[in-house]
Coordinates of C-alpha atoms in Angstrom, one line a residue:
Chain C
M226 CA -19.7 103.1 -43.7
A227 CA -19.4 106.8 -42.2
L228 CA -20.0 109.9 -43.3
D229 CA -17.5 111.5 -45.7
K230 CA -18.4 114.9 -45.2
P231 CA -20.2 116.4 -42.3
V232 CA -24.1 116.4 -42.3
F233 CA -26.6 116.3 -39.5
I234 CA -27.7 112.7 -38.1
K235 CA -30.9 113.2 -35.7
P236 CA -29.8 110.7 -32.8
K237 CA -31.9 108.3 -32.4
L238 CA -34.1 107.5 -29.0
T239 CA -32.5 103.7 -28.1
L240 CA -31.4 102.5 -24.5
F241 CA -27.4 102.9 -24.7
N242 CA -28.9 106.6 -25.6
I243 CA -31.4 106.6 -22.8
I244 CA -28.4 105.3 -20.5
I245 CA -25.5 107.7 -21.4
G246 CA -28.4 110.5 -20.6
I247 CA -29.0 109.7 -17.9
I248 CA -25.2 109.1 -16.9
L249 CA -24.4 112.8 -18.8
V250 CA -27.3 114.9 -16.6
M251 CA -26.4 113.2 -13.1
G252 CA -22.1 114.3 -14.2
L253 CA -23.1 117.7 -14.8
I254 CA -25.5 117.6 -11.5
L255 CA -21.9 116.6 -10.4
T256 CA -19.8 119.3 -11.7
I257 CA -21.8 122.3 -10.6
L258 CA -22.2 121.1 -7.1
R259 CA -18.2 120.5 -7.4
F260 CA -17.2 124.0 -8.8
T261 CA -19.6 125.5 -6.5
K262 CA -20.1 123.6 -3.4
G263 CA -15.7 122.8 -3.0
I264 CA -14.2 120.0 -3.1
G265 CA -15.1 118.5 0.3
A266 CA -18.7 118.4 -0.7
V267 CA -18.8 115.7 -2.9
T268 CA -15.5 114.0 -2.0
N269 CA -14.4 111.8 0.7
L270 CA -10.5 113.4 0.6
D271 CA -8.8 114.3 3.6
N272 CA -5.5 115.1 4.7
N273 CA -4.3 111.9 5.1
N274 CA -5.9 110.7 2.1
P275 CA -5.7 113.8 -0.6
W276 CA -5.7 112.0 -4.3
G277 CA -8.3 109.9 -4.6
I278 CA -10.0 107.9 -7.5
W279 CA -10.2 111.0 -9.5
I280 CA -5.9 110.6 -9.6
G281 CA -5.9 107.0 -9.1
F282 CA -8.5 105.9 -11.7
D283 CA -8.9 108.5 -13.8
L284 CA -5.6 109.8 -14.1
L285 CA -3.0 107.2 -13.4
C286 CA -5.0 104.7 -15.2
G287 CA -6.5 107.2 -17.9
V288 CA -2.6 107.8 -18.9
A289 CA -1.8 104.0 -18.5
L290 CA -4.5 103.1 -20.7
A291 CA -4.0 105.1 -23.7
A292 CA -0.7 104.6 -24.2
G293 CA -1.8 102.8 -27.1
G294 CA -1.4 105.5 -28.9
Y295 CA 2.2 105.8 -29.1
V296 CA 2.3 101.9 -29.3
T297 CA 0.6 101.3 -32.2
S298 CA 2.2 104.8 -33.8
A299 CA 5.8 103.8 -33.0
S300 CA 5.1 100.1 -34.3
C301 CA 4.1 101.7 -37.4
Y302 CA 5.8 104.7 -38.1
I303 CA 9.0 103.8 -36.7
F304 CA 10.0 99.8 -36.6
G305 CA 7.8 100.0 -39.9
L306 CA 5.3 97.5 -39.4
K307 CA 2.8 98.0 -41.8
R308 CA 0.2 95.7 -41.2
Y309 CA -0.6 97.5 -38.0
H310 CA -1.5 100.6 -39.9
S311 CA -5.3 100.1 -39.9
A312 CA -5.3 99.8 -36.2
V313 CA -3.1 103.6 -35.9
R314 CA -6.4 106.0 -36.1
P315 CA -8.4 104.1 -33.7
A316 CA -5.2 104.3 -31.2
I317 CA -4.8 108.1 -31.9
L318 CA -8.3 108.9 -31.2
T319 CA -8.5 106.8 -28.1
A320 CA -5.2 108.1 -27.1
F321 CA -6.3 112.0 -27.9
L322 CA -9.4 111.4 -26.0
G323 CA -7.7 109.7 -23.5
Y324 CA -5.6 112.6 -22.5
A325 CA -8.0 114.9 -22.7
L326 CA -10.1 113.5 -20.5
V327 CA -7.5 112.8 -17.9
V328 CA -6.7 116.8 -18.4
L329 CA -10.9 117.6 -17.5
A330 CA -10.8 114.5 -14.6
L331 CA -7.3 116.8 -13.1
H332 CA -9.8 120.2 -13.3
Y333 CA -12.4 117.9 -11.2
D334 CA -9.2 117.6 -8.9
L335 CA -7.5 120.9 -8.7
G336 CA -10.6 122.9 -8.6
R337 CA -9.4 126.0 -10.8
P338 CA -9.7 125.3 -14.1
L339 CA -8.1 129.3 -14.9
R340 CA -4.7 128.4 -13.3
L341 CA -4.6 125.0 -15.9
P342 CA -1.5 127.4 -17.7
Y343 CA 0.1 128.3 -15.0
P344 CA 2.6 125.6 -14.5
I345 CA 3.6 126.0 -17.9
F346 CA 3.8 129.5 -18.7
Y347 CA 3.4 131.4 -15.7
S348 CA 5.3 129.7 -12.6
Q349 CA 7.3 126.8 -13.8
G350 CA 8.7 124.1 -10.5
T351 CA 11.2 123.1 -13.1
S352 CA 12.9 120.8 -10.1
S353 CA 9.0 119.0 -9.2
L354 CA 8.1 115.7 -10.9
L355 CA 4.6 117.1 -11.6
F356 CA 5.9 119.6 -13.4
E357 CA 7.6 117.4 -16.1
V358 CA 4.4 115.8 -16.2
G359 CA 2.4 118.2 -16.3
L360 CA 4.8 119.8 -19.3
C361 CA 4.3 116.3 -21.0
V362 CA 1.2 115.7 -21.0
F363 CA 0.7 119.2 -22.4
L364 CA 2.8 118.3 -24.8
Y365 CA 1.9 115.0 -26.0
L366 CA -2.0 116.1 -25.7
T367 CA -1.2 118.6 -28.6
V368 CA 1.3 115.9 -30.5
L369 CA -1.8 113.8 -30.3
F370 CA -4.1 116.5 -31.3
V371 CA -1.7 116.9 -34.6
E372 CA -1.9 113.2 -35.1
F373 CA -5.7 113.0 -35.0
T374 CA -6.3 115.8 -37.6
P375 CA -5.5 114.0 -40.7
A376 CA -9.1 112.0 -40.3
A377 CA -10.4 115.1 -39.5
F378 CA -9.2 117.0 -42.3
E379 CA -10.0 114.6 -45.0
W380 CA -14.0 115.2 -43.4
L381 CA -13.7 118.1 -44.2
G382 CA -12.1 118.0 -47.2
L383 CA -9.7 120.7 -46.2
K384 CA -6.9 118.4 -49.0
K385 CA -4.2 120.8 -48.7
I386 CA -3.7 121.3 -44.9
R387 CA -4.1 117.5 -44.2
A388 CA -1.2 116.7 -47.2
I389 CA 0.8 118.8 -45.0
V390 CA 0.1 117.5 -41.2
V391 CA 0.7 113.7 -42.9
K392 CA 4.4 115.4 -44.0
L393 CA 5.4 115.7 -40.1
I394 CA 4.1 112.1 -38.8
L395 CA 6.7 110.0 -38.1
L396 CA 8.3 113.2 -36.3
L397 CA 5.1 113.6 -34.8
T398 CA 5.4 110.2 -33.8
I399 CA 9.5 110.2 -32.5
F400 CA 8.1 113.0 -30.8
G401 CA 5.3 110.9 -29.0
V402 CA 7.1 108.2 -28.3
I403 CA 9.7 110.6 -26.2
L404 CA 7.0 112.4 -24.1
S405 CA 5.4 108.9 -23.8
T406 CA 8.3 107.1 -21.5
L407 CA 9.1 110.6 -20.0
H408 CA 5.8 111.2 -18.0
Q409 CA 4.8 107.5 -18.1
S410 CA 7.8 106.8 -16.1
S411 CA 6.9 110.2 -14.3
L412 CA 4.0 109.1 -13.1
G413 CA 5.3 106.5 -10.9
A414 CA 8.8 108.0 -9.8
L415 CA 5.6 110.6 -8.1
F416 CA 5.6 107.9 -5.4
M417 CA 9.2 107.4 -4.9
I418 CA 8.5 110.4 -2.9
V419 CA 6.5 108.2 -0.1
P420 CA 9.0 105.4 1.3
S421 CA 6.9 105.5 4.3
K422 CA 3.5 105.8 3.2
L423 CA 3.0 103.4 0.4
H424 CA 3.8 99.8 1.5
P425 CA 7.1 98.4 1.1
L426 CA 6.2 95.5 -1.7
W427 CA 4.4 98.2 -4.0
Y428 CA 7.5 100.8 -3.0
S429 CA 10.7 101.0 -5.1
G430 CA 13.0 102.0 -6.7
Y431 CA 12.2 100.5 -10.1
L432 CA 8.2 102.5 -10.2
P433 CA 9.5 104.9 -13.0
I434 CA 10.2 101.4 -14.7
Y435 CA 7.2 99.3 -13.9
F436 CA 4.8 102.2 -14.7
F437 CA 6.5 102.8 -18.1
I438 CA 6.8 98.8 -18.9
S439 CA 3.0 98.2 -18.0
S440 CA 2.1 101.2 -20.0
M441 CA 2.9 99.1 -23.1
F442 CA 1.2 96.5 -22.3
A443 CA -1.9 98.3 -21.2
G444 CA -2.0 100.1 -24.7
M445 CA -1.7 97.0 -26.8
S446 CA -4.1 95.1 -24.4
M447 CA -6.5 98.8 -24.8
V448 CA -5.8 98.2 -28.7
I449 CA -6.6 94.8 -28.9
F450 CA -10.2 96.1 -26.1
E451 CA -10.9 98.2 -28.6
G452 CA -10.3 96.3 -31.1
S453 CA -13.1 93.7 -30.5
L454 CA -15.4 95.8 -29.3
A455 CA -15.0 98.1 -32.9
H456 CA -16.0 95.2 -34.5
R457 CA -19.2 93.8 -32.9
Y458 CA -20.9 97.5 -32.5
L459 CA -19.5 99.5 -35.4
E460 CA -18.7 96.9 -37.8
N461 CA -20.7 99.2 -40.7
E462 CA -18.3 102.0 -39.9
M463 CA -15.2 99.0 -41.3
D464 CA -14.1 99.1 -44.8
A465 CA -12.6 95.6 -45.9
T466 CA -8.9 96.5 -44.7
H467 CA -9.5 97.3 -41.5
K468 CA -11.5 93.7 -41.5
K469 CA -8.5 91.5 -43.0
E470 CA -5.8 93.5 -40.4
A471 CA -8.2 93.1 -37.4
S472 CA -7.3 89.7 -36.3
G473 CA -3.7 90.0 -37.5
V474 CA -3.1 92.9 -34.9
A475 CA -5.1 91.6 -32.2
F476 CA -2.0 88.3 -32.4
G477 CA 0.7 90.6 -33.1
F478 CA 0.1 92.8 -30.2
A479 CA -0.7 89.6 -27.8
K480 CA 2.4 88.2 -29.1
A481 CA 4.3 91.4 -28.2
A482 CA 2.2 91.9 -24.7
S483 CA 2.8 88.6 -23.4
L484 CA 6.8 88.8 -23.7
I485 CA 6.8 92.6 -22.3
M486 CA 4.2 91.5 -19.4
M487 CA 6.8 88.0 -18.8
G488 CA 9.6 90.6 -18.6
Y489 CA 7.9 93.3 -16.4
C490 CA 7.1 90.0 -13.7
A491 CA 10.9 89.5 -14.2
T492 CA 11.7 93.2 -13.1
K493 CA 9.1 92.3 -10.3
L494 CA 10.7 89.6 -9.0
I495 CA 14.3 91.6 -9.1
G496 CA 12.5 94.6 -7.2
L497 CA 11.7 92.1 -4.2
A498 CA 14.8 90.5 -4.4
V499 CA 16.6 94.1 -4.7
D500 CA 14.7 95.2 -1.5
N501 CA 15.1 91.8 0.3
N502 CA 11.1 92.0 0.8
W503 CA 10.5 87.7 0.5
H504 CA 8.9 88.3 4.2
F505 CA 5.8 90.1 3.1
L506 CA 4.9 87.5 1.2
G507 CA 3.7 85.6 3.5
T508 CA 1.3 88.5 5.4
S509 CA -2.1 89.3 3.8
W510 CA -0.6 92.2 1.9
G511 CA 1.5 90.0 0.4
L512 CA -1.0 87.9 -1.1
W513 CA -2.9 90.8 -2.4
F514 CA 0.6 91.5 -3.8
M515 CA 0.5 88.1 -5.7
F516 CA -2.8 88.7 -6.5
E517 CA -2.3 91.3 -8.8
V518 CA 1.2 90.2 -10.2
V519 CA 0.2 86.6 -11.1
G520 CA -3.6 86.4 -11.5
F521 CA -3.6 90.2 -13.8
V522 CA 0.2 89.8 -15.2
A523 CA 1.7 85.9 -15.2
F524 CA -1.7 84.4 -16.2
P525 CA -3.0 86.9 -19.0
A526 CA 1.0 87.0 -20.3
V527 CA 0.3 82.8 -20.4
L528 CA -3.2 83.6 -22.2
F529 CA -2.1 86.2 -24.7
A530 CA 0.8 83.4 -25.5
M531 CA -1.1 80.4 -25.6
G532 CA -4.2 83.0 -27.5
S533 CA -1.1 84.4 -30.6
R534 CA 0.4 80.8 -30.9
E535 CA -2.7 78.9 -31.0
K536 CA -4.5 82.0 -33.5
N537 CA -7.5 81.6 -30.8
L538 CA -9.1 85.1 -31.0
T539 CA -11.8 84.9 -27.9
M540 CA -8.4 83.4 -26.2
V541 CA -6.2 86.6 -27.0
R542 CA -9.6 89.2 -26.4
F543 CA -10.1 87.5 -22.9
A544 CA -6.4 88.0 -22.1
A545 CA -6.4 91.8 -23.0
I546 CA -9.6 92.6 -20.7
W547 CA -8.0 90.7 -17.6
T548 CA -4.7 92.4 -18.2
I549 CA -6.9 95.9 -18.5
L550 CA -8.2 95.0 -15.0
G551 CA -4.6 94.4 -13.8
I552 CA -3.3 97.9 -14.7
I553 CA -6.4 99.6 -13.2
L554 CA -5.8 97.0 -10.0
N555 CA -2.1 98.2 -10.0
R556 CA -2.8 101.6 -10.2
L557 CA -5.2 101.5 -7.4
N558 CA -3.4 99.6 -5.5
I559 CA -0.8 101.7 -5.5
S560 CA -2.5 105.6 -5.0
I561 CA -5.0 103.9 -2.9
V562 CA -5.5 100.9 -1.6
A563 CA -1.4 100.3 -0.2
F564 CA -1.0 103.4 0.0
N565 CA -0.8 104.9 4.1
Y566 CA -1.8 101.2 4.7
H567 CA -0.5 102.1 8.7
L568 CA -3.2 103.7 8.9
P569 CA -6.2 102.4 11.3
A570 CA -8.9 101.4 9.1
A571 CA -11.5 104.5 10.5
D572 CA -8.2 106.5 8.5
R573 CA -8.8 104.7 5.2
Y574 CA -10.0 106.4 2.2
F575 CA -12.5 105.1 0.3
P576 CA -14.4 107.1 -2.5
S577 CA -17.8 108.7 -2.2
L578 CA -20.8 107.8 -4.5
S579 CA -19.9 111.2 -6.0
E580 CA -16.8 110.5 -6.8
I581 CA -17.9 107.5 -8.6
G582 CA -20.0 109.1 -10.4
T583 CA -18.0 111.8 -11.5
S584 CA -15.3 109.5 -12.8
V585 CA -18.2 107.4 -14.9
F586 CA -19.5 111.0 -16.2
I587 CA -15.6 111.3 -18.0
V588 CA -15.5 107.6 -19.1
T589 CA -18.8 107.9 -20.5
L590 CA -18.1 111.5 -22.5
G591 CA -15.5 109.4 -23.5
I592 CA -17.0 106.7 -25.1
V593 CA -20.2 109.4 -26.6
A594 CA -17.0 111.5 -28.3
Y595 CA -15.2 108.1 -29.5
R596 CA -18.8 107.4 -30.8
F597 CA -19.3 110.2 -32.5
I598 CA -16.4 110.8 -34.0
T599 CA -16.1 107.3 -35.6
T600 CA -19.3 107.2 -37.1
R601 CA -18.5 110.5 -38.6
M602 CA -14.7 110.7 -39.5
P603 CA -12.4 108.2 -41.5
I604 CA -11.6 106.2 -38.3
L605 CA -12.3 102.5 -38.4
H606 CA -11.8 103.0 -42.7
E607 CA -10.0 105.0 -45.2
H608 CA -11.3 107.6 -46.6
P609 CA -12.0 107.0 -50.7
D610 CA -10.4 110.3 -51.8
Y611 CA -7.1 109.4 -49.4
K612 CA -6.0 105.6 -50.1
A613 CA -3.6 103.9 -49.3
H614 CA -2.0 106.6 -47.1
Chain F
M284 CA 16.9 82.9 14.0
L285 CA 20.3 84.8 14.3
D286 CA 22.3 84.2 11.5
T287 CA 19.2 85.4 8.9
I288 CA 19.7 89.0 10.7
I289 CA 21.3 91.2 8.6
Y290 CA 24.0 93.3 10.8
T291 CA 25.9 95.5 7.7
L292 CA 24.9 97.3 4.7
Q293 CA 28.2 94.7 3.1
D294 CA 26.0 92.3 4.0
F295 CA 23.0 93.1 3.0
M296 CA 24.0 94.3 -0.8
T297 CA 25.9 90.9 -0.5
Y298 CA 23.1 89.1 0.5
T299 CA 20.1 90.8 -2.0
K300 CA 22.7 91.4 -4.7
G301 CA 24.1 87.5 -4.5
I302 CA 19.8 86.3 -5.0
T303 CA 19.1 88.9 -7.8
Y304 CA 22.1 87.8 -10.3
L305 CA 20.9 84.0 -9.3
I306 CA 17.1 85.3 -10.5
M307 CA 18.7 87.2 -13.6
G308 CA 20.5 83.6 -14.5
G309 CA 17.2 82.0 -14.0
I310 CA 15.2 84.9 -16.4
L311 CA 18.7 84.3 -18.6
I312 CA 17.5 80.5 -19.2
F313 CA 13.5 81.5 -18.7
M314 CA 13.2 84.1 -21.6
P315 CA 14.3 82.5 -24.2
L316 CA 12.2 79.4 -23.5
F317 CA 9.5 81.4 -23.4
W318 CA 10.3 82.9 -26.7
Y319 CA 10.9 79.5 -28.4
F320 CA 7.0 78.4 -27.2
L321 CA 5.7 82.0 -28.3
T322 CA 6.6 81.7 -31.5
G323 CA 6.8 77.9 -31.6
R324 CA 4.2 77.8 -34.1
E325 CA 5.3 80.1 -37.1

């Protein structure tokens, strides 16, 4: 069980820690290179492809997969499904770290960290979708931070300020859902400015809706996946309530995700019909599109349904991983694979090793921060002094 | 071949909306059945 007050824990020299250490050192070297030599020294980006995997993976996938925060807190506090209460804190923590790392990753792409507050406080581009995304991410990161603080306050023993924040939870949850609805969809809407660059099978007037709907089942899958990881590697941090409720959370979210994923497939079908894109399905791009939608949305939706119906936790966890891969595939298809599809192969973008290394570094930072917090603060268990909030 | 070519926006909208309504009808039948499958054991 985690320590319920702050003490220093001496790090152990395990294989996991050594690998993490190597990745962090490599990341720091790449960071120095990026900010001293410029973006051209570490990336394969050019004028044709100004957005690479730092946007396609770190930002688009990061935001979608951090949707577990708003999905879980809305289920618990707005829809009153208290059986998901034990999943709220891990989901909020993942979302908070996810969004914090999205902002960190954005620094690598933009390259001028001191200018970060400019779009919000100095020069607002109110007619730009990017401004809306930036404002939402800024506000939602703040909301997530405040939603996360009760765990930190319990750990630090600050009872009075914790009591104030707990009273604000419902308000923060509503605000979080509104902000998520806005920016999850706006990230899809960003690509509506490139009708001639994005392949017609992925380009659609429904892109904002696709992004928002897919964020819901992405978030649910992340909560299931993260729960299975916590069960395996952080079991000694979990109390009896969390262990007892874990399978109920997985089956409940599997059922919900399954229905939403079928709805998503339906809207995809409607998108094809509205734009009359049927003839593209017979091409190689069409096969790739079918691979994504049937293989990574419809298939895991059926797995989720069967797993939830048969109460098969292994099947549900497998479907969650499959869905997460599908979300990553979808976001990469839109931002990289089907983007600039008409360009000759020589002009197409492929990430450099430094870009991939930086993304691995950022994900590793998230894992380290998650482990650091969950082994210290009451995330996977209730603090003995604050039972039954 | 010529009869599959769409010449006007009117034709395009009539064709695509017609197909969309048919698909929506299919979804209207499929989703409750899927829900029935999903909750069948509860």
